Amino acid sequence: MLPEPVTVQPVQIVEPTKLIVPEKSTLKEHVTSDHVISKPIAKSNVNDTSIGKQIRPDQKSGNFYRQAITNLQQGRVAEAQANLTQALEANPANQEARLTLAGLLVDNKRNDEAKATLAAGLAISPEQSDFRMALARLQVEAGDRSGALNNLEQGLAYAKGNADYQSFLATLLQRAERHEEAINHYMAALSLNDANPNSLIGLGISLQAVGKLENAQEAFTRAQTSTTLSPELSLFVDQRLKQINQRLHR
């Protein structure tokens, strides 16, 4: 029997017989200009001084960032990007500016620059799991699966309580055919959120791969009861259960 879950976000299927990829790890979720808040931003002058004193780098960076948001709201993307670059020059630790800039770069298909932007942010703040998952997604899309896996493994210490991160890491381990490790991380993801049938599907795939057919059957059966499965995933689960049942009843 599978351990009872204590309590990852939706995932979509990619290469159904091998891999489930967390949808929450798509770049549009983790690195996109769409995450910018839409409420009005207070006007500020990036060259302001405060009571005759030199403006601090973090204040200057914040002013450039706010100006960039205003430009984005007005559809002035090139100016926004310039402001974001200036914000990071003033204060490389401005995480909001870095994530927004990476999003703009991805939107403009400048993925190598986006990867460099995110990697620089991780060098400053290695605990930023959103940066790390976004970078991993870009690495996967560029065909660097081992780099993406190494990236996520390096940041695991900061993301043990993140269901999406655990599921994404499990997915990459599964693709690398490291199924026992994948099982552990799928279980960790399910212990944080048992409402995601797709993590159960990923778990079932790896359990089946290592010959734990009864456990795999239970995982797929639990996934089958979900009302949120797409028709494609539902068909995939049915096919897996048929395979397992045939092998168990020989």
PDB file of C-alpha atoms in Angstrom:
ATOM      1  CA  MET A   1       0.000   0.000   0.000  1.00  0.00           C
ATOM      2  CA  LEU A   2       1.128   3.522  -0.691  1.00  0.00           C
ATOM      3  CA  PRO A   3       1.723   5.713   2.351  1.00  0.00           C
ATOM      4  CA  GLU A   4      -1.295   7.837   3.135  1.00  0.00           C
ATOM      5  CA  PRO A   5      -0.675  11.367   1.812  1.00  0.00           C
ATOM      6  CA  VAL A   6      -0.687  14.130   4.385  1.00  0.00           C
ATOM      7  CA  THR A   7      -1.834  16.576   1.944  1.00  0.00           C
ATOM      8  CA  VAL A   8       2.077  19.624  -6.968  1.00  0.00           C
ATOM      9  CA  GLN A   9       0.098  21.739  -9.039  1.00  0.00           C
ATOM     10  CA  PRO A  10      -1.477  20.636 -12.313  1.00  0.00           C
ATOM     11  CA  VAL A  11       0.874  19.009 -14.731  1.00  0.00           C
ATOM     12  CA  GLN A  12       0.567  18.226 -18.375  1.00  0.00           C
ATOM     13  CA  ILE A  13       1.635  15.042 -20.032  1.00  0.00           C
ATOM     14  CA  VAL A  14       4.691  14.927 -22.244  1.00  0.00           C
ATOM     15  CA  GLU A  15       5.774  11.639 -23.750  1.00  0.00           C
ATOM     16  CA  PRO A  16       3.090   9.783 -21.736  1.00  0.00           C
ATOM     17  CA  THR A  17       5.036   6.582 -21.292  1.00  0.00           C
ATOM     18  CA  LYS A  18       8.010   8.371 -19.786  1.00  0.00           C
ATOM     19  CA  LEU A  19       7.265  11.728 -18.301  1.00  0.00           C
ATOM     20  CA  ILE A  20       4.862  14.065 -16.592  1.00  0.00           C
ATOM     21  CA  VAL A  21       5.989  17.688 -16.663  1.00  0.00           C
ATOM     22  CA  PRO A  22       4.660  20.137 -14.053  1.00  0.00           C
ATOM     23  CA  GLU A  23       2.625  22.838 -15.724  1.00  0.00           C
ATOM     24  CA  LYS A  24       3.506  25.140 -12.832  1.00  0.00           C
ATOM     25  CA  SER A  25       7.041  25.012 -14.033  1.00  0.00           C
ATOM     26  CA  THR A  26       6.312  26.503 -17.412  1.00  0.00           C
ATOM     27  CA  LEU A  27       8.039  29.768 -18.057  1.00  0.00           C
ATOM     28  CA  LYS A  28       4.765  31.619 -18.406  1.00  0.00           C
ATOM     29  CA  GLU A  29       4.174  30.814 -14.762  1.00  0.00           C
ATOM     30  CA  HIS A  30       7.633  31.416 -13.374  1.00  0.00           C
ATOM     31  CA  VAL A  31       9.155  33.959 -15.718  1.00  0.00           C
ATOM     32  CA  THR A  32       6.805  36.293 -17.475  1.00  0.00           C
ATOM     33  CA  SER A  33       6.012  39.942 -17.670  1.00  0.00           C
ATOM     34  CA  ASP A  34       2.390  38.970 -16.999  1.00  0.00           C
ATOM     35  CA  HIS A  35       3.157  38.572 -13.296  1.00  0.00           C
ATOM     36  CA  VAL A  36       3.520  42.355 -12.963  1.00  0.00           C
ATOM     37  CA  ILE A  37       0.836  43.940 -10.837  1.00  0.00           C
ATOM     38  CA  SER A  38      -1.681  46.073 -12.679  1.00  0.00           C
ATOM     39  CA  LYS A  39      -2.452  48.622  -9.989  1.00  0.00           C
ATOM     40  CA  PRO A  40      -1.177  52.180 -10.587  1.00  0.00           C
ATOM     41  CA  ILE A  41       2.409  52.784  -9.563  1.00  0.00           C
ATOM     42  CA  ALA A  42       3.316  55.943  -7.714  1.00  0.00           C
ATOM     43  CA  LYS A  43       5.417  58.302  -9.809  1.00  0.00           C
ATOM     44  CA  SER A  44       9.015  58.691  -8.827  1.00  0.00           C
ATOM     45  CA  ASN A  45      12.079  60.364 -10.239  1.00  0.00           C
ATOM     46  CA  VAL A  46      15.041  58.057 -10.582  1.00  0.00           C
ATOM     47  CA  ASN A  47      17.356  60.991 -10.046  1.00  0.00           C
ATOM     48  CA  ASP A  48      15.662  62.259  -6.878  1.00  0.00           C
ATOM     49  CA  THR A  49      17.668  63.008  -3.776  1.00  0.00           C
ATOM     50  CA  SER A  50      16.277  62.798  -0.296  1.00  0.00           C
ATOM     51  CA  ILE A  51      16.837  65.871   1.865  1.00  0.00           C
ATOM     52  CA  GLY A  52      19.991  66.722  -0.040  1.00  0.00           C
ATOM     53  CA  LYS A  53      21.475  63.263   0.402  1.00  0.00           C
ATOM     54  CA  GLN A  54      22.615  60.906  -2.306  1.00  0.00           C
ATOM     55  CA  ILE A  55      19.887  58.403  -3.122  1.00  0.00           C
ATOM     56  CA  ARG A  56      20.747  54.875  -1.994  1.00  0.00           C
ATOM     57  CA  PRO A  57      21.315  52.175  -4.668  1.00  0.00           C
ATOM     58  CA  ASP A  58      18.291  50.168  -3.511  1.00  0.00           C
ATOM     59  CA  GLN A  59      16.090  53.279  -3.697  1.00  0.00           C
ATOM     60  CA  LYS A  60      17.390  54.106  -7.157  1.00  0.00           C
ATOM     61  CA  SER A  61      16.788  50.534  -8.249  1.00  0.00           C
ATOM     62  CA  GLY A  62      13.247  50.635  -6.879  1.00  0.00           C
ATOM     63  CA  ASN A  63      12.552  53.846  -8.760  1.00  0.00           C
ATOM     64  CA  PHE A  64      13.779  52.344 -12.037  1.00  0.00           C
ATOM     65  CA  TYR A  65      11.632  49.259 -11.377  1.00  0.00           C
ATOM     66  CA  ARG A  66       8.502  51.314 -10.730  1.00  0.00           C
ATOM     67  CA  GLN A  67       9.137  53.309 -13.893  1.00  0.00           C
ATOM     68  CA  ALA A  68       9.502  50.037 -15.809  1.00  0.00           C
ATOM     69  CA  ILE A  69       6.118  48.859 -14.515  1.00  0.00           C
ATOM     70  CA  THR A  70       4.529  52.108 -15.601  1.00  0.00           C
ATOM     71  CA  ASN A  71       6.082  51.698 -19.047  1.00  0.00           C
ATOM     72  CA  LEU A  72       4.793  48.127 -19.280  1.00  0.00           C
ATOM     73  CA  GLN A  73       1.290  49.259 -18.363  1.00  0.00           C
ATOM     74  CA  GLN A  74       1.537  51.759 -21.204  1.00  0.00           C
ATOM     75  CA  GLY A  75       2.858  49.175 -23.660  1.00  0.00           C
ATOM     76  CA  ARG A  76       6.320  50.745 -23.872  1.00  0.00           C
ATOM     77  CA  VAL A  77       8.239  47.503 -23.646  1.00  0.00           C
ATOM     78  CA  ALA A  78      11.640  48.682 -24.885  1.00  0.00           C
ATOM     79  CA  GLU A  79      11.708  51.502 -22.345  1.00  0.00           C
ATOM     80  CA  ALA A  80      10.588  49.112 -19.617  1.00  0.00           C
ATOM     81  CA  GLN A  81      13.412  46.740 -20.452  1.00  0.00           C
ATOM     82  CA  ALA A  82      15.938  49.585 -20.317  1.00  0.00           C
ATOM     83  CA  ASN A  83      14.592  50.643 -16.911  1.00  0.00           C
ATOM     84  CA  LEU A  84      14.801  47.089 -15.598  1.00  0.00           C
ATOM     85  CA  THR A  85      18.398  46.793 -16.746  1.00  0.00           C
ATOM     86  CA  GLN A  86      19.180  50.028 -14.926  1.00  0.00           C
ATOM     87  CA  ALA A  87      17.370  48.750 -11.840  1.00  0.00           C
ATOM     88  CA  LEU A  88      19.630  45.699 -11.736  1.00  0.00           C
ATOM     89  CA  GLU A  89      22.734  47.764 -12.370  1.00  0.00           C
ATOM     90  CA  ALA A  90      21.827  49.872  -9.349  1.00  0.00           C
ATOM     91  CA  ASN A  91      20.908  46.886  -7.183  1.00  0.00           C
ATOM     92  CA  PRO A  92      21.545  43.363  -8.509  1.00  0.00           C
ATOM     93  CA  ALA A  93      19.504  41.955  -5.602  1.00  0.00           C
ATOM     94  CA  ASN A  94      16.240  43.512  -6.872  1.00  0.00           C
ATOM     95  CA  GLN A  95      14.427  40.207  -7.390  1.00  0.00           C
ATOM     96  CA  GLU A  96      11.210  41.678  -8.794  1.00  0.00           C
ATOM     97  CA  ALA A  97      13.134  43.598 -11.445  1.00  0.00           C
ATOM     98  CA  ARG A  98      15.167  40.510 -12.351  1.00  0.00           C
ATOM     99  CA  LEU A  99      12.138  38.254 -12.725  1.00  0.00           C
ATOM    100  CA  THR A 100      10.299  40.873 -14.779  1.00  0.00           C
ATOM    101  CA  LEU A 101      13.304  41.394 -17.050  1.00  0.00           C
ATOM    102  CA  ALA A 102      13.703  37.642 -17.536  1.00  0.00           C
ATOM    103  CA  GLY A 103      10.019  37.490 -18.466  1.00  0.00           C
ATOM    104  CA  LEU A 104      10.417  40.181 -21.099  1.00  0.00           C
ATOM    105  CA  LEU A 105      13.435  38.388 -22.539  1.00  0.00           C
ATOM    106  CA  VAL A 106      11.490  35.120 -22.754  1.00  0.00           C
ATOM    107  CA  ASP A 107       8.539  36.927 -24.358  1.00  0.00           C
ATOM    108  CA  ASN A 108      10.967  38.164 -27.010  1.00  0.00           C
ATOM    109  CA  LYS A 109      12.504  34.697 -27.468  1.00  0.00           C
ATOM    110  CA  ARG A 110      15.851  35.821 -26.069  1.00  0.00           C
ATOM    111  CA  ASN A 111      16.164  32.724 -23.951  1.00  0.00           C
ATOM    112  CA  ASP A 112      19.934  32.711 -23.604  1.00  0.00           C
ATOM    113  CA  GLU A 113      19.815  36.206 -22.120  1.00  0.00           C
ATOM    114  CA  ALA A 114      16.951  35.149 -19.852  1.00  0.00           C
ATOM    115  CA  LYS A 115      18.991  32.180 -18.619  1.00  0.00           C
ATOM    116  CA  ALA A 116      21.964  34.434 -17.902  1.00  0.00           C
ATOM    117  CA  THR A 117      19.698  36.863 -16.048  1.00  0.00           C
ATOM    118  CA  LEU A 118      18.229  34.119 -13.865  1.00  0.00           C
ATOM    119  CA  ALA A 119      21.590  32.451 -13.239  1.00  0.00           C
ATOM    120  CA  ALA A 120      23.012  35.781 -12.060  1.00  0.00           C
ATOM    121  CA  GLY A 121      20.080  36.110  -9.675  1.00  0.00           C
ATOM    122  CA  LEU A 122      20.695  32.637  -8.255  1.00  0.00           C
ATOM    123  CA  ALA A 123      24.340  33.488  -7.677  1.00  0.00           C
ATOM    124  CA  ILE A 124      23.100  36.293  -5.414  1.00  0.00           C
ATOM    125  CA  SER A 125      20.074  34.538  -3.891  1.00  0.00           C
ATOM    126  CA  PRO A 126      20.343  30.742  -4.295  1.00  0.00           C
ATOM    127  CA  GLU A 127      17.145  30.284  -2.284  1.00  0.00           C
ATOM    128  CA  GLN A 128      14.963  31.752  -5.059  1.00  0.00           C
ATOM    129  CA  SER A 129      13.068  28.637  -6.163  1.00  0.00           C
ATOM    130  CA  ASP A 130      11.042  30.496  -8.802  1.00  0.00           C
ATOM    131  CA  PHE A 131      14.281  31.597 -10.476  1.00  0.00           C
ATOM    132  CA  ARG A 132      15.626  28.069 -10.295  1.00  0.00           C
ATOM    133  CA  MET A 133      12.545  26.381 -11.765  1.00  0.00           C
ATOM    134  CA  ALA A 134      12.325  28.967 -14.536  1.00  0.00           C
ATOM    135  CA  LEU A 135      15.984  28.454 -15.369  1.00  0.00           C
ATOM    136  CA  ALA A 136      15.477  24.682 -15.345  1.00  0.00           C
ATOM    137  CA  ARG A 137      12.575  25.007 -17.763  1.00  0.00           C
ATOM    138  CA  LEU A 138      14.743  27.056 -20.137  1.00  0.00           C
ATOM    139  CA  GLN A 139      17.500  24.466 -19.828  1.00  0.00           C
ATOM    140  CA  VAL A 140      15.063  21.655 -20.679  1.00  0.00           C
ATOM    141  CA  GLU A 141      13.758  23.568 -23.679  1.00  0.00           C
ATOM    142  CA  ALA A 142      17.356  24.045 -24.839  1.00  0.00           C
ATOM    143  CA  GLY A 143      17.950  20.287 -24.566  1.00  0.00           C
ATOM    144  CA  ASP A 144      20.125  20.509 -21.469  1.00  0.00           C
ATOM    145  CA  ARG A 145      18.251  18.048 -19.266  1.00  0.00           C
ATOM    146  CA  SER A 146      21.279  17.162 -17.165  1.00  0.00           C
ATOM    147  CA  GLY A 147      21.914  20.848 -16.501  1.00  0.00           C
ATOM    148  CA  ALA A 148      18.303  21.354 -15.473  1.00  0.00           C
ATOM    149  CA  LEU A 149      18.425  18.353 -13.150  1.00  0.00           C
ATOM    150  CA  ASN A 150      21.679  19.493 -11.571  1.00  0.00           C
ATOM    151  CA  ASN A 151      20.201  22.968 -11.136  1.00  0.00           C
ATOM    152  CA  LEU A 152      17.135  21.669  -9.281  1.00  0.00           C
ATOM    153  CA  GLU A 153      19.161  19.281  -7.139  1.00  0.00           C
ATOM    154  CA  GLN A 154      21.401  22.159  -6.045  1.00  0.00           C
ATOM    155  CA  GLY A 155      18.393  24.164  -4.871  1.00  0.00           C
ATOM    156  CA  LEU A 156      16.498  21.357  -3.165  1.00  0.00           C
ATOM    157  CA  ALA A 157      17.637  22.383   0.298  1.00  0.00           C
ATOM    158  CA  TYR A 158      15.617  25.592  -0.116  1.00  0.00           C
ATOM    159  CA  ALA A 159      12.520  23.952  -1.625  1.00  0.00           C
ATOM    160  CA  LYS A 160      11.759  20.804   0.340  1.00  0.00           C
ATOM    161  CA  GLY A 161       8.344  22.199   1.234  1.00  0.00           C
ATOM    162  CA  ASN A 162       7.497  23.233  -2.336  1.00  0.00           C
ATOM    163  CA  ALA A 163       5.230  20.664  -4.001  1.00  0.00           C
ATOM    164  CA  ASP A 164       5.746  22.069  -7.504  1.00  0.00           C
ATOM    165  CA  TYR A 165       9.514  21.950  -7.109  1.00  0.00           C
ATOM    166  CA  GLN A 166       9.439  18.375  -5.793  1.00  0.00           C
ATOM    167  CA  SER A 167       7.258  17.269  -8.709  1.00  0.00           C
ATOM    168  CA  PHE A 168       9.444  19.004 -11.294  1.00  0.00           C
ATOM    169  CA  LEU A 169      12.565  17.406  -9.829  1.00  0.00           C
ATOM    170  CA  ALA A 170      10.829  14.017  -9.809  1.00  0.00           C
ATOM    171  CA  THR A 171       9.941  14.495 -13.469  1.00  0.00           C
ATOM    172  CA  LEU A 172      13.539  15.142 -14.454  1.00  0.00           C
ATOM    173  CA  LEU A 173      14.744  12.191 -12.400  1.00  0.00           C
ATOM    174  CA  GLN A 174      12.156  10.026 -14.122  1.00  0.00           C
ATOM    175  CA  ARG A 175      13.362  11.172 -17.531  1.00  0.00           C
ATOM    176  CA  ALA A 176      16.890  10.261 -16.464  1.00  0.00           C
ATOM    177  CA  GLU A 177      15.535   6.801 -15.509  1.00  0.00           C
ATOM    178  CA  ARG A 178      16.439   7.362 -11.864  1.00  0.00           C
ATOM    179  CA  HIS A 179      13.078   5.969 -10.857  1.00  0.00           C
ATOM    180  CA  GLU A 180      13.697   5.172  -7.218  1.00  0.00           C
ATOM    181  CA  GLU A 181      14.718   8.771  -6.595  1.00  0.00           C
ATOM    182  CA  ALA A 182      11.805  10.000  -8.662  1.00  0.00           C
ATOM    183  CA  ILE A 183       9.432   7.967  -6.496  1.00  0.00           C
ATOM    184  CA  ASN A 184      10.788   9.619  -3.363  1.00  0.00           C
ATOM    185  CA  HIS A 185      10.220  13.104  -4.744  1.00  0.00           C
ATOM    186  CA  TYR A 186       6.765  12.328  -6.134  1.00  0.00           C
ATOM    187  CA  MET A 187       5.857  11.060  -2.683  1.00  0.00           C
ATOM    188  CA  ALA A 188       7.248  14.239  -1.152  1.00  0.00           C
ATOM    189  CA  ALA A 189       5.130  16.295  -3.558  1.00  0.00           C
ATOM    190  CA  LEU A 190       2.019  14.272  -2.685  1.00  0.00           C
ATOM    191  CA  SER A 191       2.692  14.625   1.024  1.00  0.00           C
ATOM    192  CA  LEU A 192       2.439  18.386   0.480  1.00  0.00           C
ATOM    193  CA  ASN A 193      -0.568  18.249  -1.839  1.00  0.00           C
ATOM    194  CA  ASP A 194      -2.490  15.042  -2.461  1.00  0.00           C
ATOM    195  CA  ALA A 195      -5.099  16.712  -4.678  1.00  0.00           C
ATOM    196  CA  ASN A 196      -3.007  16.579  -7.843  1.00  0.00           C
ATOM    197  CA  PRO A 197      -3.727  13.452  -9.883  1.00  0.00           C
ATOM    198  CA  ASN A 198      -0.834  14.139 -12.211  1.00  0.00           C
ATOM    199  CA  SER A 199       1.725  13.647  -9.466  1.00  0.00           C
ATOM    200  CA  LEU A 200       0.026  10.295  -8.847  1.00  0.00           C
ATOM    201  CA  ILE A 201       0.406   9.486 -12.532  1.00  0.00           C
ATOM    202  CA  GLY A 202       4.098  10.339 -12.412  1.00  0.00           C
ATOM    203  CA  LEU A 203       4.445   8.209  -9.307  1.00  0.00           C
ATOM    204  CA  GLY A 204       2.641   5.330 -10.999  1.00  0.00           C
ATOM    205  CA  ILE A 205       4.934   5.494 -14.015  1.00  0.00           C
ATOM    206  CA  SER A 206       8.077   5.190 -11.896  1.00  0.00           C
ATOM    207  CA  LEU A 207       6.602   2.503  -9.640  1.00  0.00           C
ATOM    208  CA  GLN A 208       5.685   0.465 -12.700  1.00  0.00           C
ATOM    209  CA  ALA A 209       9.163   1.000 -14.139  1.00  0.00           C
ATOM    210  CA  VAL A 210      10.787  -0.583 -11.065  1.00  0.00           C
ATOM    211  CA  GLY A 211       8.324  -3.469 -10.988  1.00  0.00           C
ATOM    212  CA  LYS A 212       6.225  -2.368  -8.012  1.00  0.00           C
ATOM    213  CA  LEU A 213       3.049  -3.178  -9.875  1.00  0.00           C
ATOM    214  CA  GLU A 214       0.574  -3.248  -7.013  1.00  0.00           C
ATOM    215  CA  ASN A 215       1.737   0.132  -5.761  1.00  0.00           C
ATOM    216  CA  ALA A 216       1.637   1.490  -9.297  1.00  0.00           C
ATOM    217  CA  GLN A 217      -1.885   0.130  -9.679  1.00  0.00           C
ATOM    218  CA  GLU A 218      -2.954   1.953  -6.536  1.00  0.00           C
ATOM    219  CA  ALA A 219      -1.371   5.216  -7.691  1.00  0.00           C
ATOM    220  CA  PHE A 220      -3.076   5.045 -11.091  1.00  0.00           C
ATOM    221  CA  THR A 221      -6.386   4.075  -9.502  1.00  0.00           C
ATOM    222  CA  ARG A 222      -6.239   7.051  -7.172  1.00  0.00           C
ATOM    223  CA  ALA A 223      -5.461   9.307 -10.130  1.00  0.00           C
ATOM    224  CA  GLN A 224      -8.370   7.789 -12.062  1.00  0.00           C
ATOM    225  CA  THR A 225     -10.851   8.977  -9.453  1.00  0.00           C
ATOM    226  CA  SER A 226      -9.980  12.625 -10.058  1.00  0.00           C
ATOM    227  CA  THR A 227     -12.564  14.776 -11.793  1.00  0.00           C
ATOM    228  CA  THR A 228      -9.878  17.051 -13.227  1.00  0.00           C
ATOM    229  CA  LEU A 229      -8.169  14.594 -15.562  1.00  0.00           C
ATOM    230  CA  SER A 230      -8.132  15.585 -19.209  1.00  0.00           C
ATOM    231  CA  PRO A 231      -9.494  13.013 -21.692  1.00  0.00           C
ATOM    232  CA  GLU A 232      -5.925  12.330 -22.847  1.00  0.00           C
ATOM    233  CA  LEU A 233      -4.664  11.672 -19.335  1.00  0.00           C
ATOM    234  CA  SER A 234      -7.727   9.609 -18.474  1.00  0.00           C
ATOM    235  CA  LEU A 235      -7.081   7.389 -21.503  1.00  0.00           C
ATOM    236  CA  PHE A 236      -3.407   7.093 -20.562  1.00  0.00           C
ATOM    237  CA  VAL A 237      -4.287   6.006 -17.020  1.00  0.00           C
ATOM    238  CA  ASP A 238      -6.779   3.443 -18.327  1.00  0.00           C
ATOM    239  CA  GLN A 239      -4.130   1.984 -20.625  1.00  0.00           C
ATOM    240  CA  ARG A 240      -1.605   1.736 -17.806  1.00  0.00           C
ATOM    241  CA  LEU A 241      -4.096   0.025 -15.523  1.00  0.00           C
ATOM    242  CA  LYS A 242      -4.903  -2.527 -18.240  1.00  0.00           C
ATOM    243  CA  GLN A 243      -1.197  -3.274 -18.692  1.00  0.00           C
ATOM    244  CA  ILE A 244      -0.706  -3.741 -14.962  1.00  0.00           C
ATOM    245  CA  ASN A 245      -3.836  -5.878 -14.520  1.00  0.00           C
ATOM    246  CA  GLN A 246      -2.739  -8.162 -17.334  1.00  0.00           C
ATOM    247  CA  ARG A 247       0.674  -8.682 -15.732  1.00  0.00           C
ATOM    248  CA  LEU A 248      -0.763  -9.212 -12.240  1.00  0.00           C
ATOM    249  CA  HIS A 249      -3.230 -11.853 -13.414  1.00  0.00           C
ATOM    250  CA  ARG A 250      -0.983 -13.980 -15.581  1.00  0.00           C
TER     251      ARG A 250
END
